[in-house]
Amino acid sequence: VGSYRDISHESLSLFRLLEPQIEILVLGTGDRVERLHPLMMKQMRQCGIAVEVQDTPNACATFNFLVSERRMVAAGLIPP
């Protein structure tokens, strides 16, 4: 994934396969927050995974905070 435009249902498939299953996926979309396709977000929710989309610096902070709370979280980060 080189940019937020490359994020797809297929590119997120790894996160659906993780064991133990994650409850939250934090996506960092670079320098700014970008909207992802609503169908893709719905498909992740149907798999039991909430998706939080932020700019990458804030996504890193959110990921670290959730880890400190011992939440089952993963991150996909595009460099700013």
mmCIF file with all atom_site columns, N, CA and C in Angstrom:
data_model
loop_
_atom_site.group_PDB
_atom_site.id
_atom_site.type_symbol
_atom_site.label_atom_id
_atom_site.label_alt_id
_atom_site.label_comp_id
_atom_site.label_asym_id
_atom_site.label_entity_id
_atom_site.label_seq_id
_atom_site.pdbx_PDB_ins_code
_atom_site.Cartn_x
_atom_site.Cartn_y
_atom_site.Cartn_z
_atom_site.occupancy
_atom_site.B_iso_or_equiv
_atom_site.pdbx_formal_charge
_atom_site.auth_seq_id
_atom_site.auth_comp_id
_atom_site.auth_asym_id
_atom_site.auth_atom_id
_atom_site.pdbx_PDB_model_num
ATOM 1   N N  . VAL A 1 1  ? 0.862   -1.178  0.000  1.00 0.00 ? 1  VAL A N  1
ATOM 2   C CA . VAL A 1 1  ? 0.000   0.000   0.000  1.00 0.00 ? 1  VAL A CA 1
ATOM 3   C C  . VAL A 1 1  ? 0.899   1.229   0.000  1.00 0.00 ? 1  VAL A C  1
ATOM 4   N N  . GLY A 1 2  ? 0.820   1.998   -1.072 1.00 0.00 ? 2  GLY A N  1
ATOM 5   C CA . GLY A 1 2  ? 1.639   3.199   -1.184 1.00 0.00 ? 2  GLY A CA 1
ATOM 6   C C  . GLY A 1 2  ? 0.924   4.469   -0.778 1.00 0.00 ? 2  GLY A C  1
ATOM 7   N N  . SER A 1 3  ? -0.404  4.461   -0.893 1.00 0.00 ? 3  SER A N  1
ATOM 8   C CA . SER A 1 3  ? -1.204  5.612   -0.480 1.00 0.00 ? 3  SER A CA 1
ATOM 9   C C  . SER A 1 3  ? -2.579  5.110   -0.031 1.00 0.00 ? 3  SER A C  1
ATOM 10  N N  . TYR A 1 4  ? -3.358  6.024   0.507  1.00 0.00 ? 4  TYR A N  1
ATOM 11  C CA . TYR A 1 4  ? -4.685  5.621   0.986  1.00 0.00 ? 4  TYR A CA 1
ATOM 12  C C  . TYR A 1 4  ? -5.546  5.087   -0.157 1.00 0.00 ? 4  TYR A C  1
ATOM 13  N N  . ARG A 1 5  ? -5.273  5.494   -1.386 1.00 0.00 ? 5  ARG A N  1
ATOM 14  C CA . ARG A 1 5  ? -6.031  5.006   -2.544 1.00 0.00 ? 5  ARG A CA 1
ATOM 15  C C  . ARG A 1 5  ? -5.840  3.506   -2.763 1.00 0.00 ? 5  ARG A C  1
ATOM 16  N N  . ASP A 1 6  ? -4.726  2.964   -2.255 1.00 0.00 ? 6  ASP A N  1
ATOM 17  C CA . ASP A 1 6  ? -4.424  1.542   -2.414 1.00 0.00 ? 6  ASP A CA 1
ATOM 18  C C  . ASP A 1 6  ? -5.074  0.665   -1.348 1.00 0.00 ? 6  ASP A C  1
ATOM 19  N N  . ILE A 1 7  ? -5.671  1.264   -0.331 1.00 0.00 ? 7  ILE A N  1
ATOM 20  C CA . ILE A 1 7  ? -6.292  0.483   0.736  1.00 0.00 ? 7  ILE A CA 1
ATOM 21  C C  . ILE A 1 7  ? -7.569  -0.138  0.189  1.00 0.00 ? 7  ILE A C  1
ATOM 22  N N  . SER A 1 8  ? -7.656  -1.448  0.294  1.00 0.00 ? 8  SER A N  1
ATOM 23  C CA . SER A 1 8  ? -8.804  -2.169  -0.237 1.00 0.00 ? 8  SER A CA 1
ATOM 24  C C  . SER A 1 8  ? -9.195  -3.287  0.725  1.00 0.00 ? 8  SER A C  1
ATOM 25  N N  . HIS A 1 9  ? -10.303 -3.926  0.418  1.00 0.00 ? 9  HIS A N  1
ATOM 26  C CA . HIS A 1 9  ? -10.736 -5.076  1.213  1.00 0.00 ? 9  HIS A CA 1
ATOM 27  C C  . HIS A 1 9  ? -9.628  -6.137  1.219  1.00 0.00 ? 9  HIS A C  1
ATOM 28  N N  . GLU A 1 10 ? -8.995  -6.337  0.070  1.00 0.00 ? 10 GLU A N  1
ATOM 29  C CA . GLU A 1 10 ? -7.931  -7.332  -0.047 1.00 0.00 ? 10 GLU A CA 1
ATOM 30  C C  . GLU A 1 10 ? -6.693  -6.924  0.757  1.00 0.00 ? 10 GLU A C  1
ATOM 31  N N  . SER A 1 11 ? -6.332  -5.645  0.707  1.00 0.00 ? 11 SER A N  1
ATOM 32  C CA . SER A 1 11 ? -5.129  -5.227  1.436  1.00 0.00 ? 11 SER A CA 1
ATOM 33  C C  . SER A 1 11 ? -5.329  -5.289  2.948  1.00 0.00 ? 11 SER A C  1
ATOM 34  N N  . LEU A 1 12 ? -6.569  -5.273  3.392  1.00 0.00 ? 12 LEU A N  1
ATOM 35  C CA . LEU A 1 12 ? -6.860  -5.372  4.828  1.00 0.00 ? 12 LEU A CA 1
ATOM 36  C C  . LEU A 1 12 ? -7.087  -6.815  5.283  1.00 0.00 ? 12 LEU A C  1
ATOM 37  N N  . SER A 1 13 ? -7.010  -7.762  4.355  1.00 0.00 ? 13 SER A N  1
ATOM 38  C CA . SER A 1 13 ? -7.328  -9.156  4.688  1.00 0.00 ? 13 SER A CA 1
ATOM 39  C C  . SER A 1 13 ? -6.423  -9.722  5.778  1.00 0.00 ? 13 SER A C  1
ATOM 40  N N  . LEU A 1 14 ? -5.171  -9.321  5.831  1.00 0.00 ? 14 LEU A N  1
ATOM 41  C CA . LEU A 1 14 ? -4.258  -9.802  6.881  1.00 0.00 ? 14 LEU A CA 1
ATOM 42  C C  . LEU A 1 14 ? -4.818  -9.510  8.265  1.00 0.00 ? 14 LEU A C  1
ATOM 43  N N  . PHE A 1 15 ? -5.398  -8.343  8.446  1.00 0.00 ? 15 PHE A N  1
ATOM 44  C CA . PHE A 1 15 ? -5.906  -7.959  9.757  1.00 0.00 ? 15 PHE A CA 1
ATOM 45  C C  . PHE A 1 15 ? -7.093  -8.822  10.179 1.00 0.00 ? 15 PHE A C  1
ATOM 46  N N  . ARG A 1 16 ? -7.817  -9.371  9.220  1.00 0.00 ? 16 ARG A N  1
ATOM 47  C CA . ARG A 1 16 ? -8.941  -10.251 9.548  1.00 0.00 ? 16 ARG A CA 1
ATOM 48  C C  . ARG A 1 16 ? -8.474  -11.653 9.941  1.00 0.00 ? 16 ARG A C  1
ATOM 49  N N  . LEU A 1 17 ? -7.234  -11.981 9.628  1.00 0.00 ? 17 LEU A N  1
ATOM 50  C CA . LEU A 1 17 ? -6.705  -13.321 9.899  1.00 0.00 ? 17 LEU A CA 1
ATOM 51  C C  . LEU A 1 17 ? -5.905  -13.422 11.196 1.00 0.00 ? 17 LEU A C  1
ATOM 52  N N  . LEU A 1 18 ? -5.605  -12.301 11.823 1.00 0.00 ? 18 LEU A N  1
ATOM 53  C CA . LEU A 1 18 ? -4.766  -12.314 13.018 1.00 0.00 ? 18 LEU A CA 1
ATOM 54  C C  . LEU A 1 18 ? -5.410  -13.093 14.151 1.00 0.00 ? 18 LEU A C  1
ATOM 55  N N  . GLU A 1 19 ? -4.573  -13.797 14.884 1.00 0.00 ? 19 GLU A N  1
ATOM 56  C CA . GLU A 1 19 ? -5.013  -14.513 16.089 1.00 0.00 ? 19 GLU A CA 1
ATOM 57  C C  . GLU A 1 19 ? -4.115  -14.102 17.248 1.00 0.00 ? 19 GLU A C  1
ATOM 58  N N  . PRO A 1 20 ? -4.629  -13.706 18.370 1.00 0.00 ? 20 PRO A N  1
ATOM 59  C CA . PRO A 1 20 ? -6.051  -13.533 18.635 1.00 0.00 ? 20 PRO A CA 1
ATOM 60  C C  . PRO A 1 20 ? -6.612  -12.388 17.783 1.00 0.00 ? 20 PRO A C  1
ATOM 61  N N  . GLN A 1 21 ? -7.910  -12.442 17.538 1.00 0.00 ? 21 GLN A N  1
ATOM 62  C CA . GLN A 1 21 ? -8.551  -11.447 16.687 1.00 0.00 ? 21 GLN A CA 1
ATOM 63  C C  . GLN A 1 21 ? -8.448  -10.063 17.295 1.00 0.00 ? 21 GLN A C  1
ATOM 64  N N  . ILE A 1 22 ? -8.155  -9.077  16.442 1.00 0.00 ? 22 ILE A N  1
ATOM 65  C CA . ILE A 1 22 ? -8.113  -7.692  16.923 1.00 0.00 ? 22 ILE A CA 1
ATOM 66  C C  . ILE A 1 22 ? -9.524  -7.147  17.005 1.00 0.00 ? 22 ILE A C  1
ATOM 67  N N  . GLU A 1 23 ? -9.694  -6.138  17.854 1.00 0.00 ? 23 GLU A N  1
ATOM 68  C CA . GLU A 1 23 ? -10.994 -5.484  17.960 1.00 0.00 ? 23 GLU A CA 1
ATOM 69  C C  . GLU A 1 23 ? -10.983 -4.122  17.281 1.00 0.00 ? 23 GLU A C  1
ATOM 70  N N  . ILE A 1 24 ? -9.784  -3.539  17.140 1.00 0.00 ? 24 ILE A N  1
ATOM 71  C CA . ILE A 1 24 ? -9.666  -2.211  16.538 1.00 0.00 ? 24 ILE A CA 1
ATOM 72  C C  . ILE A 1 24 ? -8.484  -2.206  15.574 1.00 0.00 ? 24 ILE A C  1
ATOM 73  N N  . LEU A 1 25 ? -8.701  -1.620  14.401 1.00 0.00 ? 25 LEU A N  1
ATOM 74  C CA . LEU A 1 25 ? -7.637  -1.392  13.438 1.00 0.00 ? 25 LEU A CA 1
ATOM 75  C C  . LEU A 1 25 ? -7.477  0.106   13.287 1.00 0.00 ? 25 LEU A C  1
ATOM 76  N N  . VAL A 1 26 ? -6.287  0.607   13.572 1.00 0.00 ? 26 VAL A N  1
ATOM 77  C CA . VAL A 1 26 ? -5.992  2.019   13.427 1.00 0.00 ? 26 VAL A CA 1
ATOM 78  C C  . VAL A 1 26 ? -5.235  2.197   12.111 1.00 0.00 ? 26 VAL A C  1
ATOM 79  N N  . LEU A 1 27 ? -5.803  2.996   11.220 1.00 0.00 ? 27 LEU A N  1
ATOM 80  C CA . LEU A 1 27 ? -5.156  3.253   9.932  1.00 0.00 ? 27 LEU A CA 1
ATOM 81  C C  . LEU A 1 27 ? -4.662  4.686   9.888  1.00 0.00 ? 27 LEU A C  1
ATOM 82  N N  . GLY A 1 28 ? -3.378  4.846   9.582  1.00 0.00 ? 28 GLY A N  1
ATOM 83  C CA . GLY A 1 28 ? -2.781  6.164   9.392  1.00 0.00 ? 28 GLY A CA 1
ATOM 84  C C  . GLY A 1 28 ? -2.631  6.413   7.904  1.00 0.00 ? 28 GLY A C  1
ATOM 85  N N  . THR A 1 29 ? -3.289  7.455   7.396  1.00 0.00 ? 29 THR A N  1
ATOM 86  C CA . THR A 1 29 ? -3.348  7.685   5.955  1.00 0.00 ? 29 THR A CA 1
ATOM 87  C C  . THR A 1 29 ? -2.375  8.756   5.465  1.00 0.00 ? 29 THR A C  1
ATOM 88  N N  . GLY A 1 30 ? -1.290  8.955   6.189  1.00 0.00 ? 30 GLY A N  1
ATOM 89  C CA . GLY A 1 30 ? -0.289  9.927   5.741  1.00 0.00 ? 30 GLY A CA 1
ATOM 90  C C  . GLY A 1 30 ? -0.413  11.248  6.469  1.00 0.00 ? 30 GLY A C  1
ATOM 91  N N  . ASP A 1 31 ? -0.205  12.333  5.714  1.00 0.00 ? 31 ASP A N  1
ATOM 92  C CA . ASP A 1 31 ? -0.209  13.678  6.306  1.00 0.00 ? 31 ASP A CA 1
ATOM 93  C C  . ASP A 1 31 ? -1.577  14.160  6.764  1.00 0.00 ? 31 ASP A C  1
ATOM 94  N N  . ARG A 1 32 ? -2.613  13.583  6.192  1.00 0.00 ? 32 ARG A N  1
ATOM 95  C CA . ARG A 1 32 ? -3.962  14.042  6.557  1.00 0.00 ? 32 ARG A CA 1
ATOM 96  C C  . ARG A 1 32 ? -4.933  12.863  6.561  1.00 0.00 ? 32 ARG A C  1
ATOM 97  N N  . VAL A 1 33 ? -6.072  13.089  7.189  1.00 0.00 ? 33 VAL A N  1
ATOM 98  C CA . VAL A 1 33 ? -7.106  12.061  7.265  1.00 0.00 ? 33 VAL A CA 1
ATOM 99  C C  . VAL A 1 33 ? -7.765  11.963  5.894  1.00 0.00 ? 33 VAL A C  1
ATOM 100 N N  . GLU A 1 34 ? -7.886  10.746  5.401  1.00 0.00 ? 34 GLU A N  1
ATOM 101 C CA . GLU A 1 34 ? -8.538  10.505  4.115  1.00 0.00 ? 34 GLU A CA 1
ATOM 102 C C  . GLU A 1 34 ? -9.746  9.597   4.334  1.00 0.00 ? 34 GLU A C  1
ATOM 103 N N  . ARG A 1 35 ? -10.776 9.799   3.574  1.00 0.00 ? 35 ARG A N  1
ATOM 104 C CA . ARG A 1 35 ? -11.984 8.962   3.683  1.00 0.00 ? 35 ARG A CA 1
ATOM 105 C C  . ARG A 1 35 ? -11.758 7.662   2.939  1.00 0.00 ? 35 ARG A C  1
ATOM 106 N N  . LEU A 1 36 ? -12.150 6.571   3.553  1.00 0.00 ? 36 LEU A N  1
ATOM 107 C CA . LEU A 1 36 ? -12.089 5.272   2.906  1.00 0.00 ? 36 LEU A CA 1
ATOM 108 C C  . LEU A 1 36 ? -13.486 4.886   2.431  1.00 0.00 ? 36 LEU A C  1
ATOM 109 N N  . HIS A 1 37 ? -13.550 3.971   1.492  1.00 0.00 ? 37 HIS A N  1
ATOM 110 C CA . HIS A 1 37 ? -14.836 3.566   0.928  1.00 0.00 ? 37 HIS A CA 1
ATOM 111 C C  . HIS A 1 37 ? -15.739 3.001   2.033  1.00 0.00 ? 37 HIS A C  1
ATOM 112 N N  . PRO A 1 38 ? -16.976 3.476   2.132  1.00 0.00 ? 38 PRO A N  1
ATOM 113 C CA . PRO A 1 38 ? -17.884 3.020   3.199  1.00 0.00 ? 38 PRO A CA 1
ATOM 114 C C  . PRO A 1 38 ? -18.126 1.505   3.188  1.00 0.00 ? 38 PRO A C  1
ATOM 115 N N  . LEU A 1 39 ? -18.159 0.886   2.015  1.00 0.00 ? 39 LEU A N  1
ATOM 116 C CA . LEU A 1 39 ? -18.372 -0.554  1.954  1.00 0.00 ? 39 LEU A CA 1
ATOM 117 C C  . LEU A 1 39 ? -17.227 -1.310  2.627  1.00 0.00 ? 39 LEU A C  1
ATOM 118 N N  . MET A 1 40 ? -15.999 -0.817  2.442  1.00 0.00 ? 40 MET A N  1
ATOM 119 C CA . MET A 1 40 ? -14.846 -1.458  3.063  1.00 0.00 ? 40 MET A CA 1
ATOM 120 C C  . MET A 1 40 ? -14.932 -1.351  4.589  1.00 0.00 ? 40 MET A C  1
ATOM 121 N N  . MET A 1 41 ? -15.357 -0.201  5.065  1.00 0.00 ? 41 MET A N  1
ATOM 122 C CA . MET A 1 41 ? -15.496 -0.010  6.514  1.00 0.00 ? 41 MET A CA 1
ATOM 123 C C  . MET A 1 41 ? -16.593 -0.946  7.048  1.00 0.00 ? 41 MET A C  1
ATOM 124 N N  . LYS A 1 42 ? -17.687 -1.077  6.307  1.00 0.00 ? 42 LYS A N  1
ATOM 125 C CA . LYS A 1 42 ? -18.780 -1.945  6.714  1.00 0.00 ? 42 LYS A CA 1
ATOM 126 C C  . LYS A 1 42 ? -18.325 -3.401  6.767  1.00 0.00 ? 42 LYS A C  1
ATOM 127 N N  . GLN A 1 43 ? -17.541 -3.831  5.777  1.00 0.00 ? 43 GLN A N  1
ATOM 128 C CA . GLN A 1 43 ? -17.055 -5.208  5.754  1.00 0.00 ? 43 GLN A CA 1
ATOM 129 C C  . GLN A 1 43 ? -16.167 -5.503  6.958  1.00 0.00 ? 43 GLN A C  1
ATOM 130 N N  . MET A 1 44 ? -15.350 -4.557  7.356  1.00 0.00 ? 44 MET A N  1
ATOM 131 C CA . MET A 1 44 ? -14.505 -4.764  8.536  1.00 0.00 ? 44 MET A CA 1
ATOM 132 C C  . MET A 1 44 ? -15.368 -4.852  9.793  1.00 0.00 ? 44 MET A C  1
ATOM 133 N N  . ARG A 1 45 ? -16.367 -3.995  9.911  1.00 0.00 ? 45 ARG A N  1
ATOM 134 C CA . ARG A 1 45 ? -17.269 -4.046  11.074 1.00 0.00 ? 45 ARG A CA 1
ATOM 135 C C  . ARG A 1 45 ? -17.996 -5.384  11.135 1.00 0.00 ? 45 ARG A C  1
ATOM 136 N N  . GLN A 1 46 ? -18.392 -5.904  9.976  1.00 0.00 ? 46 GLN A N  1
ATOM 137 C CA . GLN A 1 46 ? -19.076 -7.204  9.946  1.00 0.00 ? 46 GLN A CA 1
ATOM 138 C C  . GLN A 1 46 ? -18.159 -8.323  10.432 1.00 0.00 ? 46 GLN A C  1
ATOM 139 N N  . CYS A 1 47 ? -16.851 -8.126  10.318 1.00 0.00 ? 47 CYS A N  1
ATOM 140 C CA . CYS A 1 47 ? -15.878 -9.104  10.816 1.00 0.00 ? 47 CYS A CA 1
ATOM 141 C C  . CYS A 1 47 ? -15.567 -8.870  12.294 1.00 0.00 ? 47 CYS A C  1
ATOM 142 N N  . GLY A 1 48 ? -16.213 -7.881  12.905 1.00 0.00 ? 48 GLY A N  1
ATOM 143 C CA . GLY A 1 48 ? -15.998 -7.597  14.318 1.00 0.00 ? 48 GLY A CA 1
ATOM 144 C C  . GLY A 1 48 ? -14.816 -6.686  14.587 1.00 0.00 ? 48 GLY A C  1
ATOM 145 N N  . ILE A 1 49 ? -14.366 -5.953  13.563 1.00 0.00 ? 49 ILE A N  1
ATOM 146 C CA . ILE A 1 49 ? -13.206 -5.076  13.718 1.00 0.00 ? 49 ILE A CA 1
ATOM 147 C C  . ILE A 1 49 ? -13.639 -3.632  13.470 1.00 0.00 ? 49 ILE A C  1
ATOM 148 N N  . ALA A 1 50 ? -13.463 -2.785  14.476 1.00 0.00 ? 50 ALA A N  1
ATOM 149 C CA . ALA A 1 50 ? -13.709 -1.358  14.309 1.00 0.00 ? 50 ALA A CA 1
ATOM 150 C C  . ALA A 1 50 ? -12.490 -0.744  13.624 1.00 0.00 ? 50 ALA A C  1
ATOM 151 N N  . VAL A 1 51 ? -12.722 0.214   12.743 1.00 0.00 ? 51 VAL A N  1
ATOM 152 C CA . VAL A 1 51 ? -11.625 0.860   12.022 1.00 0.00 ? 51 VAL A CA 1
ATOM 153 C C  . VAL A 1 51 ? -11.609 2.341   12.384 1.00 0.00 ? 51 VAL A C  1
ATOM 154 N N  . GLU A 1 52 ? -10.452 2.815   12.810 1.00 0.00 ? 52 GLU A N  1
ATOM 155 C CA . GLU A 1 52 ? -10.242 4.216   13.140 1.00 0.00 ? 52 GLU A CA 1
ATOM 156 C C  . GLU A 1 52 ? -9.255  4.769   12.120 1.00 0.00 ? 52 GLU A C  1
ATOM 157 N N  . VAL A 1 53 ? -9.669  5.763   11.335 1.00 0.00 ? 53 VAL A N  1
ATOM 158 C CA . VAL A 1 53 ? -8.821  6.356   10.299 1.00 0.00 ? 53 VAL A CA 1
ATOM 159 C C  . VAL A 1 53 ? -8.384  7.737   10.762 1.00 0.00 ? 53 VAL A C  1
ATOM 160 N N  . GLN A 1 54 ? -7.069  7.950   10.777 1.00 0.00 ? 54 GLN A N  1
ATOM 161 C CA . GLN A 1 54 ? -6.497  9.218   11.217 1.00 0.00 ? 54 GLN A CA 1
ATOM 162 C C  . GLN A 1 54 ? -5.280  9.535   10.367 1.00 0.00 ? 54 GLN A C  1
ATOM 163 N N  . ASP A 1 55 ? -4.768  10.775  10.506 1.00 0.00 ? 55 ASP A N  1
ATOM 164 C CA . ASP A 1 55 ? -3.472  11.038  9.908  1.00 0.00 ? 55 ASP A CA 1
ATOM 165 C C  . ASP A 1 55 ? -2.446  10.197  10.667 1.00 0.00 ? 55 ASP A C  1
ATOM 166 N N  . THR A 1 56 ? -1.326  9.884   10.044 1.00 0.00 ? 56 THR A N  1
ATOM 167 C CA . THR A 1 56 ? -0.402  8.912   10.630 1.00 0.00 ? 56 THR A CA 1
ATOM 168 C C  . THR A 1 56 ? 0.160   9.319   11.995 1.00 0.00 ? 56 THR A C  1
ATOM 169 N N  . PRO A 1 57 ? 0.567   10.582  12.208 1.00 0.00 ? 57 PRO A N  1
ATOM 170 C CA . PRO A 1 57 ? 1.056   10.907  13.561 1.00 0.00 ? 57 PRO A CA 1
ATOM 171 C C  . PRO A 1 57 ? 0.025   10.646  14.659 1.00 0.00 ? 57 PRO A C  1
ATOM 172 N N  . ASN A 1 58 ? -1.222  11.010  14.414 1.00 0.00 ? 58 ASN A N  1
ATOM 173 C CA . ASN A 1 58 ? -2.267  10.766  15.414 1.00 0.00 ? 58 ASN A CA 1
ATOM 174 C C  . ASN A 1 58 ? -2.604  9.286   15.515 1.00 0.00 ? 58 ASN A C  1
ATOM 175 N N  . ALA A 1 59 ? -2.527  8.567   14.400 1.00 0.00 ? 59 ALA A N  1
ATOM 176 C CA . ALA A 1 59 ? -2.776  7.119   14.424 1.00 0.00 ? 59 ALA A CA 1
ATOM 177 C C  . ALA A 1 59 ? -1.743  6.420   15.306 1.00 0.00 ? 59 ALA A C  1
ATOM 178 N N  . CYS A 1 60 ? -0.489  6.852   15.227 1.00 0.00 ? 60 CYS A N  1
ATOM 179 C CA . CYS A 1 60 ? 0.561   6.270   16.083 1.00 0.00 ? 60 CYS A CA 1
ATOM 180 C C  . CYS A 1 60 ? 0.237   6.505   17.554 1.00 0.00 ? 60 CYS A C  1
ATOM 181 N N  . ALA A 1 61 ? -0.170  7.720   17.879 1.00 0.00 ? 61 ALA A N  1
ATOM 182 C CA . ALA A 1 61 ? -0.511  8.041   19.270 1.00 0.00 ? 61 ALA A CA 1
ATOM 183 C C  . ALA A 1 61 ? -1.711  7.230   19.737 1.00 0.00 ? 61 ALA A C  1
ATOM 184 N N  . THR A 1 62 ? -2.713  7.105   18.896 1.00 0.00 ? 62 THR A N  1
ATOM 185 C CA . THR A 1 62 ? -3.906  6.323   19.241 1.00 0.00 ? 62 THR A CA 1
ATOM 186 C C  . THR A 1 62 ? -3.544  4.864   19.450 1.00 0.00 ? 62 THR A C  1
ATOM 187 N N  . PHE A 1 63 ? -2.729  4.308   18.558 1.00 0.00 ? 63 PHE A N  1
ATOM 188 C CA . PHE A 1 63 ? -2.290  2.923   18.692 1.00 0.00 ? 63 PHE A CA 1
ATOM 189 C C  . PHE A 1 63 ? -1.573  2.717   20.024 1.00 0.00 ? 63 PHE A C  1
ATOM 190 N N  . ASN A 1 64 ? -0.631  3.591   20.342 1.00 0.00 ? 64 ASN A N  1
ATOM 191 C CA . ASN A 1 64 ? 0.118   3.459   21.597 1.00 0.00 ? 64 ASN A CA 1
ATOM 192 C C  . ASN A 1 64 ? -0.799  3.549   22.808 1.00 0.00 ? 64 ASN A C  1
ATOM 193 N N  . PHE A 1 65 ? -1.773  4.454   22.761 1.00 0.00 ? 65 PHE A N  1
ATOM 194 C CA . PHE A 1 65 ? -2.717  4.596   23.869 1.00 0.00 ? 65 PHE A CA 1
ATOM 195 C C  . PHE A 1 65 ? -3.538  3.317   24.039 1.00 0.00 ? 65 PHE A C  1
ATOM 196 N N  . LEU A 1 66 ? -4.051  2.767   22.931 1.00 0.00 ? 66 LEU A N  1
ATOM 197 C CA . LEU A 1 66 ? -4.863  1.559   23.005 1.00 0.00 ? 66 LEU A CA 1
ATOM 198 C C  . LEU A 1 66 ? -4.052  0.359   23.495 1.00 0.00 ? 66 LEU A C  1
ATOM 199 N N  . VAL A 1 67 ? -2.797  0.269   23.072 1.00 0.00 ? 67 VAL A N  1
ATOM 200 C CA . VAL A 1 67 ? -1.922  -0.803  23.565 1.00 0.00 ? 67 VAL A CA 1
ATOM 201 C C  . VAL A 1 67 ? -1.722  -0.655  25.069 1.00 0.00 ? 67 VAL A C  1
ATOM 202 N N  . SER A 1 68 ? -1.544  0.581   25.533 1.00 0.00 ? 68 SER A N  1
ATOM 203 C CA . SER A 1 68 ? -1.333  0.795   26.971 1.00 0.00 ? 68 SER A CA 1
ATOM 204 C C  . SER A 1 68 ? -2.567  0.390   27.779 1.00 0.00 ? 68 SER A C  1
ATOM 205 N N  . GLU A 1 69 ? -3.741  0.408   27.139 1.00 0.00 ? 69 GLU A N  1
ATOM 206 C CA . GLU A 1 69 ? -4.977  -0.049  27.791 1.00 0.00 ? 69 GLU A CA 1
ATOM 207 C C  . GLU A 1 69 ? -5.200  -1.547  27.612 1.00 0.00 ? 69 GLU A C  1
ATOM 208 N N  . ARG A 1 70 ? -4.212  -2.219  27.002 1.00 0.00 ? 70 ARG A N  1
ATOM 209 C CA . ARG A 1 70 ? -4.258  -3.656  26.752 1.00 0.00 ? 70 ARG A CA 1
ATOM 210 C C  . ARG A 1 70 ? -5.412  -4.064  25.833 1.00 0.00 ? 70 ARG A C  1
ATOM 211 N N  . ARG A 1 71 ? -5.721  -3.209  24.888 1.00 0.00 ? 71 ARG A N  1
ATOM 212 C CA . ARG A 1 71 ? -6.750  -3.515  23.891 1.00 0.00 ? 71 ARG A CA 1
ATOM 213 C C  . ARG A 1 71 ? -6.135  -4.359  22.784 1.00 0.00 ? 71 ARG A C  1
ATOM 214 N N  . MET A 1 72 ? -6.946  -5.132  22.103 1.00 0.00 ? 72 MET A N  1
ATOM 215 C CA . MET A 1 72 ? -6.501  -5.934  20.961 1.00 0.00 ? 72 MET A CA 1
ATOM 216 C C  . MET A 1 72 ? -6.558  -5.039  19.726 1.00 0.00 ? 72 MET A C  1
ATOM 217 N N  . VAL A 1 73 ? -5.409  -4.472  19.384 1.00 0.00 ? 73 VAL A N  1
ATOM 218 C CA . VAL A 1 73 ? -5.342  -3.449  18.351 1.00 0.00 ? 73 VAL A CA 1
ATOM 219 C C  . VAL A 1 73 ? -4.205  -3.745  17.382 1.00 0.00 ? 73 VAL A C  1
ATOM 220 N N  . ALA A 1 74 ? -4.378  -3.317  16.149 1.00 0.00 ? 74 ALA A N  1
ATOM 221 C CA . ALA A 1 74 ? -3.322  -3.387  15.145 1.00 0.00 ? 74 ALA A CA 1
ATOM 222 C C  . ALA A 1 74 ? -3.326  -2.052  14.403 1.00 0.00 ? 74 ALA A C  1
ATOM 223 N N  . ALA A 1 75 ? -2.232  -1.756  13.720 1.00 0.00 ? 75 ALA A N  1
ATOM 224 C CA . ALA A 1 75 ? -2.132  -0.502  12.978 1.00 0.00 ? 75 ALA A CA 1
ATOM 225 C C  . ALA A 1 75 ? -1.597  -0.768  11.582 1.00 0.00 ? 75 ALA A C  1
ATOM 226 N N  . GLY A 1 76 ? -2.132  -0.019  10.644 1.00 0.00 ? 76 GLY A N  1
ATOM 227 C CA . GLY A 1 76 ? -1.618  0.052   9.289  1.00 0.00 ? 76 GLY A CA 1
ATOM 228 C C  . GLY A 1 76 ? -1.269  1.497   9.043  1.00 0.00 ? 76 GLY A C  1
ATOM 229 N N  . LEU A 1 77 ? 0.014   1.778   8.833  1.00 0.00 ? 77 LEU A N  1
ATOM 230 C CA . LEU A 1 77 ? 0.470   3.169   8.808  1.00 0.00 ? 77 LEU A CA 1
ATOM 231 C C  . LEU A 1 77 ? 1.172   3.502   7.492  1.00 0.00 ? 77 LEU A C  1
ATOM 232 N N  . ILE A 1 78 ? 0.710   4.549   6.829  1.00 0.00 ? 78 ILE A N  1
ATOM 233 C CA . ILE A 1 78 ? 1.358   5.067   5.634  1.00 0.00 ? 78 ILE A CA 1
ATOM 234 C C  . ILE A 1 78 ? 2.211   6.248   6.078  1.00 0.00 ? 78 ILE A C  1
ATOM 235 N N  . PRO A 1 79 ? 3.509   6.251   5.773  1.00 0.00 ? 79 PRO A N  1
ATOM 236 C CA . PRO A 1 79 ? 4.357   7.352   6.218  1.00 0.00 ? 79 PRO A CA 1
ATOM 237 C C  . PRO A 1 79 ? 3.853   8.704   5.726  1.00 0.00 ? 79 PRO A C  1
ATOM 238 N N  . PRO A 1 80 ? 3.937   9.710   6.586  1.00 0.00 ? 80 PRO A N  1
ATOM 239 C CA . PRO A 1 80 ? 3.513   11.065  6.152  1.00 0.00 ? 80 PRO A CA 1
ATOM 240 C C  . PRO A 1 80 ? 4.498   11.640  5.128  1.00 0.00 ? 80 PRO A C  1
#
